[in-house]
Short mmCIF file of C-alpha atoms in Angstrom, two decimals:
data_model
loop_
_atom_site.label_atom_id
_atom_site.label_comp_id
_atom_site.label_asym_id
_atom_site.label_seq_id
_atom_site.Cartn_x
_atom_site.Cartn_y
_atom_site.Cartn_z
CA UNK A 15 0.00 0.00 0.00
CA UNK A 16 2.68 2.09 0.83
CA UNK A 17 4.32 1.54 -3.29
CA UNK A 18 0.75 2.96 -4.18
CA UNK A 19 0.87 5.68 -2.54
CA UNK A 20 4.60 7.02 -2.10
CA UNK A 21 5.74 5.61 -5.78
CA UNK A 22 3.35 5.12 -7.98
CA UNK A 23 3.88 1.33 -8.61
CA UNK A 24 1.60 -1.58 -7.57
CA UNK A 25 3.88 -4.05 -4.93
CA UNK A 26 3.56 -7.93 -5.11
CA UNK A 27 5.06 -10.15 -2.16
CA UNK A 28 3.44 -13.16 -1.07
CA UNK A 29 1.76 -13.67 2.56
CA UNK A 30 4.38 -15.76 3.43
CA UNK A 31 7.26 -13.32 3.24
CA UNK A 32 5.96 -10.64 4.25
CA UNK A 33 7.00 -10.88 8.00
CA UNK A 34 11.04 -11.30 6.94
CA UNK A 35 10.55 -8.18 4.54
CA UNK A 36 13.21 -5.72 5.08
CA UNK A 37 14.27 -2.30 3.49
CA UNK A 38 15.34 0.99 2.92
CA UNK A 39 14.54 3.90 0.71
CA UNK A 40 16.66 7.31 0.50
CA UNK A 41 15.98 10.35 -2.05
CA UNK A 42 17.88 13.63 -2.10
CA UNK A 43 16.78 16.84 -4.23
CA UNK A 44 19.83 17.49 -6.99
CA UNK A 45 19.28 20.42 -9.23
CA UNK A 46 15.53 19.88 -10.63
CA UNK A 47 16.18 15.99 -10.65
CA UNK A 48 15.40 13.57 -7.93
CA UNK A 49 18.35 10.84 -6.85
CA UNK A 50 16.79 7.94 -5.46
CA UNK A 51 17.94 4.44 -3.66
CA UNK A 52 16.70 1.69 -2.63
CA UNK A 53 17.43 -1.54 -0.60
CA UNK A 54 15.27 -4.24 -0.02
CA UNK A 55 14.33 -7.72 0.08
CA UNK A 56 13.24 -8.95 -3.30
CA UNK A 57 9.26 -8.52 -4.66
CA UNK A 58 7.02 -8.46 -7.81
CA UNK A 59 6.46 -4.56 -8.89
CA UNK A 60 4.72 -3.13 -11.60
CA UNK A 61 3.42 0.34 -12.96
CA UNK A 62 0.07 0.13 -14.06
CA UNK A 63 -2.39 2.25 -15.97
CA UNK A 64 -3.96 3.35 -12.51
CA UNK A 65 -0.87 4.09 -10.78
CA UNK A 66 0.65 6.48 -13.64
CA UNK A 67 -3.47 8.15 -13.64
CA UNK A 68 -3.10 8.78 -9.85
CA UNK A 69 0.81 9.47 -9.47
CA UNK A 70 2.02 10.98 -12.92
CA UNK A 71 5.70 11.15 -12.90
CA UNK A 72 6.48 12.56 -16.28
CA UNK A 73 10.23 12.67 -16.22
CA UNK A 74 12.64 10.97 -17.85
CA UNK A 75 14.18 7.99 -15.44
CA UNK A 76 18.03 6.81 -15.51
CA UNK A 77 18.20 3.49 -13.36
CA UNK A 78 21.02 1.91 -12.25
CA UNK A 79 20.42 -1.79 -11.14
CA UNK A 80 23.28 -2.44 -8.76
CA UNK A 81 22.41 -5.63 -7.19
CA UNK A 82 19.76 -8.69 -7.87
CA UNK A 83 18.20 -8.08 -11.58
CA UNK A 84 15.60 -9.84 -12.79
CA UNK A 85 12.79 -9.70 -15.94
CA UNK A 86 11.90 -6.53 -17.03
CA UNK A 87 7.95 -6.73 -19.21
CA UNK A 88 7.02 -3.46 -21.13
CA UNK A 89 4.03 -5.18 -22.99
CA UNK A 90 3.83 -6.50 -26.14
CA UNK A 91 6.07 -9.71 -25.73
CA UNK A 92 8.77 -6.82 -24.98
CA UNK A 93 11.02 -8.57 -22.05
CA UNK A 94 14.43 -7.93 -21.42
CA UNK A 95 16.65 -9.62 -18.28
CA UNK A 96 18.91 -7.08 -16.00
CA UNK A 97 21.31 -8.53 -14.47
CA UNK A 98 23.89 -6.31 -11.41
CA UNK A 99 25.54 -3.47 -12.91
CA UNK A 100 23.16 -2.91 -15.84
CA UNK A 101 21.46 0.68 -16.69
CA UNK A 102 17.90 1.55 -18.37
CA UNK A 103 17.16 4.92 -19.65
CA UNK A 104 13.15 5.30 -20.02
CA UNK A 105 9.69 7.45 -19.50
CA UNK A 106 8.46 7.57 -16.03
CA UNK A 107 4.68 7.02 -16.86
CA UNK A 108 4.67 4.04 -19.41
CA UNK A 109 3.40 0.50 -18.00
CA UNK A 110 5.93 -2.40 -16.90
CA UNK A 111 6.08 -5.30 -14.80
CA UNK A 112 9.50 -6.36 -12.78
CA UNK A 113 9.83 -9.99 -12.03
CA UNK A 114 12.98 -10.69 -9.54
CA UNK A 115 15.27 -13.29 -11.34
CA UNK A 116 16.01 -15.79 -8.32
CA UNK A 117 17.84 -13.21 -5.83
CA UNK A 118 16.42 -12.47 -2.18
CA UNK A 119 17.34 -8.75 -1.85
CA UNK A 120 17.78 -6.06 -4.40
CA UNK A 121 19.62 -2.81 -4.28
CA UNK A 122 18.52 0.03 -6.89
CA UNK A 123 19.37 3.35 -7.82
CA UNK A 124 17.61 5.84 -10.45
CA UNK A 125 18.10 9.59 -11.05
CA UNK A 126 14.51 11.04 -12.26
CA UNK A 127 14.85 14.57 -14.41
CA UNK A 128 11.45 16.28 -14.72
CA UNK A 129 10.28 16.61 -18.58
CA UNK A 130 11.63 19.78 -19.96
CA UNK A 131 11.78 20.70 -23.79
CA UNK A 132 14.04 22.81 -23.03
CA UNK A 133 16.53 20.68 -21.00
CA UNK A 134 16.45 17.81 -23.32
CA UNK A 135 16.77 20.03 -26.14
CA UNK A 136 13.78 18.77 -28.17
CA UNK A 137 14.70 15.60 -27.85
CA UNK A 138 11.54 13.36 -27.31
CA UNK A 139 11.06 11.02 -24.40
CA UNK A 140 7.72 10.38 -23.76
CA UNK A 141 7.33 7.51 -25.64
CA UNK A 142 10.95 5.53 -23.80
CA UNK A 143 10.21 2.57 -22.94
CA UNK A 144 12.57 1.24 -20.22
CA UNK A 145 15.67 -0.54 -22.63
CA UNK A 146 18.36 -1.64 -20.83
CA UNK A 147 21.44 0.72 -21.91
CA UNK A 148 24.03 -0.69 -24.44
CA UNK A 149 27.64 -0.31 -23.79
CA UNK A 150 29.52 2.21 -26.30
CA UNK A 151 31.93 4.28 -26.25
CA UNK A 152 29.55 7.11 -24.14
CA UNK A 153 29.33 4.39 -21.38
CA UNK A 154 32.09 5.00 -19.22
CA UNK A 155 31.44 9.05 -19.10
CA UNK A 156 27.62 8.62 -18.85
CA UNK A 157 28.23 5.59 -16.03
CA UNK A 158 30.84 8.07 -14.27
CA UNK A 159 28.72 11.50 -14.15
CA UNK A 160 25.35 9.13 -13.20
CA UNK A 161 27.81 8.18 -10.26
CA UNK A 162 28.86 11.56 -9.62
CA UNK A 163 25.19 13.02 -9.11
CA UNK A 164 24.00 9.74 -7.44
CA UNK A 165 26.49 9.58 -4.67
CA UNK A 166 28.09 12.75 -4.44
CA UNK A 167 25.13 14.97 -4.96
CA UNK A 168 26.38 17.42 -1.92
CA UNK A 169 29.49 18.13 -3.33
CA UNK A 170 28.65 18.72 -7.17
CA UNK A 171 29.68 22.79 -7.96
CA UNK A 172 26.74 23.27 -10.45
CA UNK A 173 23.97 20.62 -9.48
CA UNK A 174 21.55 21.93 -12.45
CA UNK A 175 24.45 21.82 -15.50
CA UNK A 176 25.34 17.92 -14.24
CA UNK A 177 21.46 17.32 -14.35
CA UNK A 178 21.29 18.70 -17.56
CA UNK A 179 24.40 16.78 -18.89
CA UNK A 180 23.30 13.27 -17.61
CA UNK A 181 19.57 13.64 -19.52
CA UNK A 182 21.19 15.04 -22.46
CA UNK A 183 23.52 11.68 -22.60
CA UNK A 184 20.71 9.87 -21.49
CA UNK A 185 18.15 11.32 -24.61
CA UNK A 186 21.62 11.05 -26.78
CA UNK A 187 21.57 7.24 -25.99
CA UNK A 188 18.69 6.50 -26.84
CA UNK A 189 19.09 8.16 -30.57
CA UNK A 190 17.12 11.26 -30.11
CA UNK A 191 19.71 13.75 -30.00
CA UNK A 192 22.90 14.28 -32.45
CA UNK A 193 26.28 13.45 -30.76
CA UNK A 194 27.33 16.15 -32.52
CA UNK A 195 25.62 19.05 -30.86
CA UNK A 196 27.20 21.81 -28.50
CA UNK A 197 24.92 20.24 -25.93
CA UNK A 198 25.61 16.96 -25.90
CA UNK A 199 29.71 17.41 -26.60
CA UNK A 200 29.83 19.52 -23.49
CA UNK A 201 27.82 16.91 -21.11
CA UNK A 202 30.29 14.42 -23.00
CA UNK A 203 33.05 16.35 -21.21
CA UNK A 204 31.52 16.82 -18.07
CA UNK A 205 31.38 12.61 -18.01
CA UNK A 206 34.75 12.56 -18.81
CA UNK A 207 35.94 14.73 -16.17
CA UNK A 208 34.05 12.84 -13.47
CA UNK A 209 35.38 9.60 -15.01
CA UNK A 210 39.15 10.85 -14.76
CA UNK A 211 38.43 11.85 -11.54
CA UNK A 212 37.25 8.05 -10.86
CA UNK A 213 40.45 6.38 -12.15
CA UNK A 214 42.60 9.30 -9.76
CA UNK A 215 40.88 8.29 -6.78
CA UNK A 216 41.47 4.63 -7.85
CA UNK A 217 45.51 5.16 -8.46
CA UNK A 218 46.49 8.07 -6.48
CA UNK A 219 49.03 6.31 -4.70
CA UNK A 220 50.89 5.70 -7.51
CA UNK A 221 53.46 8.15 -7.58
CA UNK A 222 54.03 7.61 -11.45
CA UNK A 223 49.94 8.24 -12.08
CA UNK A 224 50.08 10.96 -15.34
CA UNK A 225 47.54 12.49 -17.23
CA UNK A 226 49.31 10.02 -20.05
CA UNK A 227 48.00 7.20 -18.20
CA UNK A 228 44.52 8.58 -17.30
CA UNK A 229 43.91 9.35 -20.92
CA UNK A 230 45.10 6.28 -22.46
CA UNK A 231 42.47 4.38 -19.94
CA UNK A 232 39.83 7.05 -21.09
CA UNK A 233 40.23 6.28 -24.95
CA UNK A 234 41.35 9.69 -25.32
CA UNK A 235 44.47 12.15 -25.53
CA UNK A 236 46.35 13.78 -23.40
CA UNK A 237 44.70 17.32 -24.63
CA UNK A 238 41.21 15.88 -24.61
CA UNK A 239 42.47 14.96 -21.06
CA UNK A 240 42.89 18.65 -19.94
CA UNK A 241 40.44 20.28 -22.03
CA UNK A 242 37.54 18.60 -19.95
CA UNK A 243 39.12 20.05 -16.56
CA UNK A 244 38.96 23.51 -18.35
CA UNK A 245 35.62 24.25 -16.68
CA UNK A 246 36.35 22.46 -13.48
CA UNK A 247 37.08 24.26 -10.43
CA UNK A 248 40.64 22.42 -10.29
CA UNK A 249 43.33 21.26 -13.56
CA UNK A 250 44.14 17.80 -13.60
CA UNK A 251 47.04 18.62 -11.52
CA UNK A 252 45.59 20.19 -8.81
CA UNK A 253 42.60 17.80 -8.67
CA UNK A 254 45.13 15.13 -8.05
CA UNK A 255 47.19 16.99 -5.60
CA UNK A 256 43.92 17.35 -3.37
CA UNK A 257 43.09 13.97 -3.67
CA UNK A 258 46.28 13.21 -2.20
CA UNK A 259 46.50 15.47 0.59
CA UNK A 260 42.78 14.48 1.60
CA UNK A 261 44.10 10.77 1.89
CA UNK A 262 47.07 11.63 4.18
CA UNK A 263 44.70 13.82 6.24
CA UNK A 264 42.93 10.55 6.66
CA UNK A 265 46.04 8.66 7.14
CA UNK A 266 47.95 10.47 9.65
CA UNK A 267 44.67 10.49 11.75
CA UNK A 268 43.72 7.03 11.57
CA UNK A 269 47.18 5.58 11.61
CA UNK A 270 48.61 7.54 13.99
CA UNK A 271 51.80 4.90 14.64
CA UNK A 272 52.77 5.35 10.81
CA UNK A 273 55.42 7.90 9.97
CA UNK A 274 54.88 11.17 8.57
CA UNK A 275 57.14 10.16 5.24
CA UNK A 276 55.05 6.96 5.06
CA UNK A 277 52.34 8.42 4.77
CA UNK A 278 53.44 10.85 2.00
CA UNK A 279 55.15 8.41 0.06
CA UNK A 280 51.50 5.81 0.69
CA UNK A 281 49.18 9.08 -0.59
CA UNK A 282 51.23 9.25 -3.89
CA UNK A 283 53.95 12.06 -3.54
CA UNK A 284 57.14 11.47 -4.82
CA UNK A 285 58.86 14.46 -3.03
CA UNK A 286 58.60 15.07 0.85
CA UNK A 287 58.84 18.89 0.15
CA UNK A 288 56.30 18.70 -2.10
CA UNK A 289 53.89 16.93 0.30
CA UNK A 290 54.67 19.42 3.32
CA UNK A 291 53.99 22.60 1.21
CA UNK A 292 51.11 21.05 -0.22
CA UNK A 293 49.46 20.20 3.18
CA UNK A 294 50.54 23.51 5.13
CA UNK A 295 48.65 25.30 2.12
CA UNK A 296 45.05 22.96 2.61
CA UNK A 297 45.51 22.97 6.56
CA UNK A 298 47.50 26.00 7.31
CA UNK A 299 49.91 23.47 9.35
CA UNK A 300 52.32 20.75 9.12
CA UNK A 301 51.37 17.14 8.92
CA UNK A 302 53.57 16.68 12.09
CA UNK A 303 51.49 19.12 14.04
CA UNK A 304 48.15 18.02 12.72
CA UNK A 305 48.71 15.02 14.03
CA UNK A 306 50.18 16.11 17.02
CA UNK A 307 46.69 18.26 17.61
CA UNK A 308 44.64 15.27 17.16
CA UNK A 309 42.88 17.35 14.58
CA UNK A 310 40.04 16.47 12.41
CA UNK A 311 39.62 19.68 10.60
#
């Protein structure tokens, strides 16, 4: 009863398991879009005729199935399988059924983006039916900034340009907008930013970590590379650098019996000066000290 009335969606889950039902359910306001995630033991859902007439949605939806897929029925003999990992781009009031393929919990995120001609550039979406989204070369910058507004949606500079980006990749995908346009080339960047930023926070501590190396993993070059931190608030260099120093903050305050060159040489810097002018600047003291404080901030 609750699904009909908070969501929208009719909930299935036999008598049986109800008692052992467990879950969770977290959304966050980003921009004009919605993030949304869910955790819960496993059940039969569907969005019916009645539930889009009583709880319209109208948005375009950008799910991320992160654990325990299953059958996904759009009508017509259309059924695709999801399996962990997998993404579907679709219209939030068109009918569906969700089967769960054999798992007992499921864990499920989905950014919604309110229909705007506008925003998705004419692109039309009201007749997406949920497809699961095929792997191409837009996949790892679309998968990276749908990361970036999922999980870090309190720390994103411009909350309404990544919203923007992410359904203009989204309606791009789905082969109603031109890769070519202004548009959609500039949330292609954005992706790509947020995806570098995913393989530094992976390899920081490797002191030999180059924009070389981030660009070759990216499928791009090294100008490509810096052209996409153009608009950030940091260069590629300085992105890193605070990565770093945020990780030996961490380190020298939960390892407190690890030296202070350990830790520099753990966090990726190659050059002890480097590291102590680096963190005096963020904390306005030396590692030594900060540690000595007991400081957290």
């Amino acid at each position: 009863m609750r699904g009909k009335s908070l969501f929208g969606v009719t909930i299935e889950l036999p008598a049986a398991k109800r008692s052992a039902f467990k879950g969770s359910f977290q959304a966050h306001r980003v921009g004009s879009a919605v993030t949304s995630e869910m955790r819960a033991s496993a059940y039969h859902v569907s969005r019916t005729e009645a539930d889009i007439a009583r709880i319209a949605g109208d948005s375009l939806c950008i799910a991320f199935q992160v654990k325990g897929g299953g059958l996904l029925d759009t009508g017509s003999d259309r059924v695709q399988s999801f399996k962990d990992g997998d993404m579907a781009i679709s219209y939030s009031d068109l009918p569906y059924r969700a089967t769960p393929g054999g798992h007992d919990e499921f864990h499920f995120r989905v950014i919604t983006v309110p229909f705007d001609q506008e925003l998705m550039l004419g692109g039309q979406t009201r007749d997406l039916l949920a497809t699961r989204f095929t792997e191409t070369a837009y996949a790892r910058p679309f998968r990276a900034l749908f990361n970036a507004i999922s999980e870090r949606h309190a720390h994103l500079a411009n909350p309404d340009a990544e919203v923007a980006h992410i359904a203009r990749l989204a309606v791009m995908a789905r082969g109603r907008l031109a890769p070519g346009m202004p548009e959609v080339r500039a949330a292609l960047r954005s992706g790509l930013r947020y995806a570098a930023e995913e393989i530094m926070a992976r390899d920081k501590h490797q002191q030999k970590l180059t924009p070389a190396k981030v660009a070759l993993e990216l499928g791009i070059s090294v100008r490509q590379l810096h052209v996409v931190f153009e608009h950030a608030e940091l260069t590629f260099a300085r992105t890193l650098a605070s990565m770093r120093i945020s990780e030996a903050r961490r380190l020298l305050v939960e390892r407190p019996a690890l030296p202070v060159t350990e830790v520099a040489y753990a966090c990726g810097f190659d050059s002890l000066a480097t590291f102590y002018r680096l963190f005096a600047g963020a904390y306005g003291i030396a590692p030594g000290e900060f540690r000595a404080s007991g400081s957290l901030h």
